[in-house]
Coordinates of C-alpha atoms in Angstrom, one line a residue:
M13 CA 148.7 -37.5 7.6
A14 CA 148.6 -35.0 4.7
A15 CA 150.2 -37.6 2.3
A16 CA 147.6 -40.2 3.3
A17 CA 144.8 -37.7 2.7
A18 CA 146.1 -36.8 -0.7
R19 CA 146.1 -40.4 -1.8
C20 CA 142.4 -40.7 -1.2
V21 CA 142.9 -44.5 -0.9
P22 CA 140.0 -46.2 1.0
L23 CA 140.9 -48.0 4.2
P24 CA 140.2 -51.8 4.3
A25 CA 137.2 -53.0 6.2
S26 CA 139.3 -55.0 8.7
P27 CA 143.0 -55.1 9.6
P28 CA 145.1 -57.3 7.3
A29 CA 146.7 -60.5 8.5
P30 CA 150.3 -60.1 9.7
A31 CA 152.7 -60.4 6.8
S32 CA 155.4 -63.1 6.7
P33 CA 159.0 -62.0 6.5
E34 CA 159.0 -62.8 2.7
T35 CA 155.9 -60.9 1.9
A36 CA 156.8 -58.0 4.1
K37 CA 159.5 -57.1 1.6
V38 CA 157.0 -56.7 -1.2
P39 CA 155.4 -53.2 -1.4
A40 CA 151.7 -53.0 -1.4
S41 CA 150.0 -52.4 -4.7
I42 CA 148.7 -48.8 -4.6
P43 CA 147.0 -47.0 -7.5
T44 CA 149.2 -44.3 -8.9
S45 CA 148.7 -41.4 -11.2
S46 CA 150.5 -43.3 -14.0
A47 CA 147.8 -45.9 -13.8
A48 CA 145.2 -43.2 -14.0
S49 CA 146.9 -41.7 -17.0
A50 CA 146.8 -45.0 -18.8
S51 CA 143.1 -44.8 -18.8
P52 CA 141.4 -42.7 -21.5
P53 CA 141.2 -39.0 -20.6
L54 CA 138.0 -37.8 -18.9
R55 CA 135.3 -37.6 -21.5
A56 CA 131.9 -35.8 -21.4
A57 CA 129.0 -37.9 -20.2
V58 CA 126.7 -38.4 -23.1
A59 CA 123.1 -37.7 -22.4
P60 CA 120.8 -40.6 -22.9
S61 CA 118.0 -40.4 -25.4
S62 CA 115.5 -41.5 -22.7
G63 CA 115.4 -42.4 -19.1
R64 CA 117.6 -41.2 -16.2
H65 CA 120.9 -39.6 -16.8
Q66 CA 123.8 -41.2 -15.0
L67 CA 126.4 -38.8 -13.6
A68 CA 130.1 -39.5 -14.3
P69 CA 132.0 -40.6 -11.2
P70 CA 133.9 -37.7 -9.5
L71 CA 137.6 -37.5 -10.0
R72 CA 139.8 -39.0 -7.3
C73 CA 143.3 -37.7 -6.5
S74 CA 146.5 -39.4 -5.8
S75 CA 149.8 -37.8 -4.8
S76 CA 151.9 -40.9 -5.5
S77 CA 155.1 -40.1 -7.4
S78 CA 154.9 -40.7 -11.1
E79 CA 156.6 -39.5 -14.3
S80 CA 153.2 -38.7 -15.8
P81 CA 151.0 -36.6 -13.5
A82 CA 147.3 -37.2 -13.4
P83 CA 145.1 -34.7 -15.4
P84 CA 144.0 -31.7 -13.2
N85 CA 140.6 -31.8 -11.6
L86 CA 139.4 -29.0 -13.7
G87 CA 136.7 -28.5 -16.4
L88 CA 136.6 -25.8 -18.9
L89 CA 133.4 -24.2 -20.2
V90 CA 133.6 -21.8 -23.1
E91 CA 130.9 -19.5 -24.5
V92 CA 130.6 -19.0 -28.3
E93 CA 129.6 -15.4 -29.2
G94 CA 132.3 -13.0 -28.4
V95 CA 134.7 -15.7 -27.3
L96 CA 135.2 -18.2 -30.1
A97 CA 134.3 -15.5 -32.7
D98 CA 133.7 -11.7 -32.5
V99 CA 130.2 -12.0 -34.0
Y100 CA 129.4 -8.4 -33.1
R101 CA 132.3 -6.9 -35.1
F102 CA 132.5 -9.3 -38.0
G103 CA 128.9 -10.5 -38.3
N104 CA 126.2 -8.2 -36.9
R105 CA 127.1 -5.0 -38.7
Q106 CA 127.3 -6.8 -42.1
A107 CA 124.1 -8.7 -41.5
F108 CA 122.3 -5.4 -40.8
N109 CA 123.5 -4.0 -44.0
V110 CA 122.3 -7.1 -45.9
A111 CA 118.9 -6.7 -44.2
F112 CA 118.7 -3.1 -45.2
Q113 CA 119.4 -4.0 -48.8
S114 CA 116.9 -6.8 -48.9
L115 CA 114.2 -4.4 -47.7
G116 CA 115.2 -1.8 -50.3
L117 CA 116.6 0.7 -47.8
D118 CA 119.5 2.0 -50.0
C119 CA 119.9 5.0 -47.7
A120 CA 120.9 2.8 -44.7
N121 CA 124.5 1.6 -44.4
W122 CA 126.3 1.0 -41.1
T123 CA 130.0 1.6 -41.2
E124 CA 132.1 0.4 -38.3
P125 CA 132.1 3.9 -36.6
I126 CA 128.3 4.2 -37.0
Y127 CA 127.7 0.7 -35.7
A128 CA 130.1 1.2 -32.7
D129 CA 128.4 4.5 -31.8
L130 CA 124.9 2.9 -32.0
V131 CA 126.0 0.0 -29.8
R132 CA 127.4 2.4 -27.2
K133 CA 124.4 4.6 -27.1
A134 CA 121.8 1.8 -27.1
H135 CA 123.9 -0.5 -24.9
G136 CA 123.5 -3.3 -27.5
D137 CA 119.7 -3.1 -27.7
E138 CA 119.2 -3.7 -31.4
K139 CA 115.7 -2.3 -31.5
R140 CA 116.9 0.9 -29.8
M141 CA 119.8 1.0 -32.3
L142 CA 117.3 1.0 -35.2
V143 CA 115.3 3.8 -33.5
L144 CA 118.3 6.0 -32.9
F145 CA 119.5 5.5 -36.5
F146 CA 116.2 6.2 -38.3
D147 CA 115.4 9.0 -36.0
G148 CA 118.6 10.6 -37.2
I149 CA 118.3 10.0 -40.9
G150 CA 114.6 9.8 -41.2
W151 CA 112.2 6.9 -41.4
P152 CA 111.0 5.6 -44.8
T153 CA 108.5 8.0 -46.1
S154 CA 106.0 5.3 -47.0
L155 CA 106.0 3.9 -43.4
P156 CA 103.1 5.0 -41.2
T157 CA 104.1 5.9 -37.6
S158 CA 102.0 3.0 -36.3
E159 CA 104.0 0.5 -38.4
K160 CA 107.4 1.3 -36.9
G161 CA 107.3 -1.7 -34.6
S162 CA 106.5 -4.1 -37.5
F163 CA 109.2 -2.5 -39.6
M164 CA 111.8 -3.1 -37.0
K165 CA 110.7 -6.7 -36.6
S166 CA 111.2 -7.2 -40.3
V167 CA 114.7 -5.7 -40.2
L168 CA 115.7 -7.9 -37.3
R169 CA 114.2 -11.0 -39.0
E170 CA 116.2 -10.3 -42.2
K171 CA 119.3 -9.5 -40.2
L172 CA 119.1 -12.9 -38.4
K173 CA 118.8 -14.7 -41.7
A174 CA 121.8 -12.9 -43.1
L175 CA 123.8 -13.6 -39.9
E176 CA 123.0 -17.3 -40.1
E177 CA 124.4 -17.5 -43.6
F178 CA 127.3 -15.3 -42.7
S179 CA 128.3 -17.3 -39.6
A180 CA 128.4 -20.5 -41.7
S181 CA 130.8 -18.9 -44.3
D182 CA 134.5 -18.2 -44.2
S183 CA 133.8 -14.5 -43.8
L184 CA 133.3 -14.9 -40.0
P185 CA 136.7 -15.9 -38.6
L186 CA 137.6 -17.5 -35.2
R187 CA 139.4 -15.3 -32.8
P188 CA 143.2 -15.4 -33.0
G189 CA 144.7 -18.0 -30.6
V190 CA 141.4 -19.7 -29.6
E191 CA 142.3 -22.9 -31.5
K192 CA 145.7 -23.2 -29.8
F193 CA 144.0 -22.4 -26.4
I194 CA 141.6 -25.4 -26.9
D195 CA 144.4 -27.7 -28.1
D196 CA 146.5 -26.8 -25.1
A197 CA 143.6 -27.6 -22.7
L198 CA 143.0 -31.0 -24.3
S199 CA 146.7 -31.8 -24.3
E200 CA 146.8 -31.1 -20.5
G201 CA 143.9 -33.5 -20.0
V202 CA 141.3 -30.7 -19.3
P203 CA 137.9 -31.6 -20.6
V204 CA 136.2 -28.8 -22.6
A205 CA 132.5 -28.0 -23.2
I206 CA 131.3 -25.4 -25.6
L207 CA 128.1 -23.7 -24.5
A208 CA 125.9 -23.2 -27.6
A209 CA 122.6 -23.4 -25.6
Y210 CA 122.4 -19.6 -25.1
G211 CA 123.5 -16.5 -27.0
R212 CA 122.0 -13.4 -28.3
N213 CA 121.7 -14.8 -31.8
G214 CA 120.5 -18.3 -31.1
E215 CA 121.9 -21.9 -31.1
K216 CA 122.0 -22.3 -34.8
I217 CA 124.6 -19.6 -35.3
S218 CA 126.6 -20.8 -32.3
R219 CA 126.8 -24.3 -33.7
S220 CA 127.9 -22.9 -37.1
I221 CA 130.8 -21.1 -35.3
V222 CA 131.8 -24.2 -33.4
K223 CA 132.1 -26.1 -36.6
K224 CA 135.0 -23.8 -37.6
L225 CA 137.1 -25.5 -35.0
G226 CA 137.3 -28.5 -37.3
P227 CA 136.1 -32.1 -36.9
E228 CA 139.2 -33.2 -35.1
R229 CA 138.7 -30.8 -32.3
T230 CA 134.9 -31.0 -32.1
S231 CA 135.3 -34.8 -31.7
K232 CA 137.2 -34.2 -28.5
I233 CA 134.9 -31.6 -26.9
K234 CA 131.3 -31.6 -25.8
I235 CA 128.9 -29.1 -27.4
V236 CA 126.1 -28.2 -25.0
G237 CA 123.0 -27.1 -26.8
K238 CA 119.3 -27.0 -25.7
S239 CA 118.9 -30.8 -26.2
E240 CA 122.0 -31.6 -24.2
V241 CA 120.8 -29.3 -21.3
E242 CA 117.4 -31.1 -21.3
G243 CA 119.1 -34.5 -21.3
S244 CA 121.4 -33.7 -18.5
F245 CA 120.8 -34.8 -14.9
Y246 CA 120.1 -31.2 -14.0
G247 CA 117.7 -30.7 -16.9
Q248 CA 115.7 -33.9 -16.1
L249 CA 115.3 -33.4 -12.3
V250 CA 115.4 -29.6 -11.9
L251 CA 113.9 -28.3 -15.0
G252 CA 111.3 -31.0 -15.2
K253 CA 112.5 -32.4 -18.6
G254 CA 111.6 -36.0 -18.6
V255 CA 109.9 -35.7 -15.2
T256 CA 106.2 -34.8 -14.9
S257 CA 105.9 -31.7 -12.8
S258 CA 102.9 -31.1 -10.5
L259 CA 100.2 -28.6 -11.3
D260 CA 101.5 -26.4 -8.4
E261 CA 105.0 -26.3 -10.0
Q262 CA 103.6 -25.4 -13.4
L263 CA 101.5 -22.6 -11.9
I264 CA 104.6 -21.2 -10.0
K265 CA 106.6 -21.2 -13.3
E266 CA 103.9 -19.4 -15.2
A267 CA 103.6 -16.9 -12.4
Q268 CA 107.3 -16.2 -12.5
K269 CA 107.2 -15.7 -16.3
A270 CA 104.3 -13.3 -15.9
A271 CA 106.1 -11.3 -13.2
S272 CA 109.3 -11.1 -15.3
A273 CA 107.3 -10.0 -18.4
E274 CA 105.6 -7.3 -16.3
K275 CA 108.9 -6.0 -15.0
Q276 CA 110.3 -5.8 -18.5
R277 CA 107.2 -3.9 -19.7
I278 CA 107.3 -1.4 -16.9
A279 CA 111.1 -0.9 -17.4
E280 CA 110.6 -0.3 -21.1
E281 CA 107.9 2.3 -20.4
V282 CA 110.1 4.2 -18.0
A283 CA 113.0 4.0 -20.4
S284 CA 110.9 5.3 -23.2
I285 CA 109.9 8.3 -21.1
L286 CA 113.4 9.0 -20.0
K287 CA 114.9 8.1 -23.4
L288 CA 117.1 5.4 -21.9
S289 CA 117.8 1.9 -22.8
V290 CA 117.4 -0.9 -20.3
D291 CA 117.9 -4.7 -20.5
I292 CA 116.5 -6.6 -17.6
T293 CA 117.7 -10.2 -17.4
T294 CA 114.5 -12.0 -16.6
S295 CA 114.5 -15.0 -14.2
E296 CA 113.6 -17.2 -17.1
S297 CA 116.7 -16.3 -19.2
S298 CA 118.9 -16.3 -16.1
E299 CA 117.8 -19.8 -15.3
K300 CA 118.4 -20.8 -18.9
V301 CA 122.1 -19.8 -18.6
I302 CA 122.4 -21.4 -15.2
A303 CA 121.0 -24.6 -16.6
A304 CA 123.6 -24.6 -19.4
L305 CA 126.4 -24.0 -16.9
R306 CA 125.3 -26.8 -14.6
A307 CA 124.8 -29.2 -17.6
G308 CA 128.3 -28.2 -18.9
S309 CA 129.9 -29.0 -15.6
E310 CA 128.1 -32.3 -15.5
Y311 CA 129.3 -33.2 -19.0
V312 CA 133.0 -32.5 -18.2
G313 CA 132.6 -34.4 -14.9
C314 CA 133.5 -31.7 -12.5
D315 CA 131.6 -29.8 -9.8
V316 CA 130.7 -26.2 -10.6
Q317 CA 133.4 -24.8 -8.3
N318 CA 136.0 -26.9 -10.2
C319 CA 135.0 -25.5 -13.6
I320 CA 136.1 -22.3 -15.1
L321 CA 133.8 -20.4 -17.5
V322 CA 135.4 -18.4 -20.3
A323 CA 132.7 -15.9 -20.9
G324 CA 132.1 -13.1 -23.3
S325 CA 128.6 -12.0 -22.0
Q326 CA 127.4 -10.3 -18.9
S327 CA 124.6 -12.9 -18.6
G328 CA 127.2 -15.7 -18.4
V329 CA 129.2 -13.9 -15.8
L330 CA 126.2 -13.2 -13.5
A331 CA 125.0 -16.8 -13.8
A332 CA 128.4 -18.1 -12.9
E333 CA 128.5 -15.8 -9.9
R334 CA 125.2 -17.1 -8.7
I335 CA 126.3 -20.8 -8.7
G336 CA 129.8 -20.2 -7.5
M337 CA 131.6 -21.0 -10.7
P338 CA 134.9 -19.1 -11.3
C339 CA 134.8 -17.0 -14.4
V340 CA 137.3 -15.4 -16.7
V341 CA 136.1 -12.8 -19.3
V342 CA 137.6 -12.4 -22.8
R343 CA 136.4 -9.1 -24.1
C344 CA 135.3 -8.5 -27.7
S345 CA 134.1 -5.4 -29.6
F346 CA 130.7 -5.6 -27.9
T347 CA 132.1 -5.7 -24.4
A348 CA 135.3 -3.6 -24.9
R349 CA 134.2 -1.0 -22.3
A350 CA 132.1 -3.2 -20.0
E351 CA 133.0 -3.9 -16.4
F352 CA 133.0 -7.4 -14.9
P353 CA 133.7 -7.0 -11.1
S354 CA 132.8 -10.6 -10.2
A355 CA 135.1 -12.1 -12.8
K356 CA 138.5 -13.5 -11.7
A357 CA 140.1 -11.8 -14.6
V358 CA 139.3 -9.7 -17.7
M359 CA 141.5 -10.2 -20.8
D360 CA 141.4 -9.0 -24.4
G361 CA 142.2 -12.2 -26.2
F362 CA 144.1 -15.5 -26.2
G363 CA 147.8 -16.3 -25.9
G364 CA 150.8 -14.2 -24.9
T365 CA 150.0 -11.8 -22.1
D366 CA 146.3 -12.6 -22.4
L367 CA 144.5 -15.9 -21.6
T368 CA 146.4 -19.1 -21.7
V369 CA 145.8 -22.6 -20.3
S370 CA 148.9 -22.4 -18.1
K371 CA 147.4 -19.4 -16.4
L372 CA 144.2 -21.2 -15.7
L373 CA 146.0 -24.2 -14.3
S374 CA 148.2 -22.1 -12.1
K375 CA 145.3 -19.7 -11.4
K376 CA 147.5 -16.8 -12.3
W377 CA 144.8 -14.6 -13.7
S378 CA 146.9 -11.7 -14.8

């Protein structure tokens, strides 16, 4: 009975006619995994430019003996920032220094120890990092106290411009072993989706990093950005993209946004009084990450529980936990001391004793 269930072969509608002695010797034609492997490997479903999105048919299993086993029923979703490249170590610090120079702040220069100390004290909140730094060395003498907020916005704006240029250059490398990791996944028949739809520094920077994988690899994977999320089945039917939502639904969404904004405002006021740093993940940003994960699972053709997220951010880990998607964390400089209790495993890189495709397939997390 177990073997029959594993074949997943549908029963005929009515019993077949009795076989003649000659035909009884001929084995029935049953689909095998070798036939499945002759077909092209599972590809990401391409979102249509308009109309309804058609979901890819679910994978079917067969335990028939074959020399070439069928590809595993597994999809791989990979974050960009911190996973494909350590943006925080090799990009953010240098971009801040470029921003300081462009604004004529010759006295400001963040070395690696200074930057690491600011990240630790401010928990990655870049506005708080600027406050801590300039409170220590002194604010520009020509800057009125009331203009500190505008000044920090200018720094962050220039920093983002510098980071966009930096991420597109050869100065921001991919993490060691990540190219082989993706190659191994593809050679094992595991479909891969890169999640560029969310990240601390925006989709433009994420896509610049993905390009570093080279055209041969990117032609075999699915890059999931904002437009891909909106064009997915989930994006059209759940997020209301392509489907006109009712007035009541629009009012509910606006109320949720207002409530999240108010929570963040109150938290920032309390943090200011207590000289703390807080980062509340609003329902809107959380839903954005969840939408990207669900769209990614749709594009690789697997249910969320049959996908594995390789994450480098706390937001990705929390979103994966909410929808029941297994998650493995690859730490970077920004998350070197962070804890991820809901992750299946926390590793420091790719290859060797760290994360490999063989570990994912065998589910040996450590």
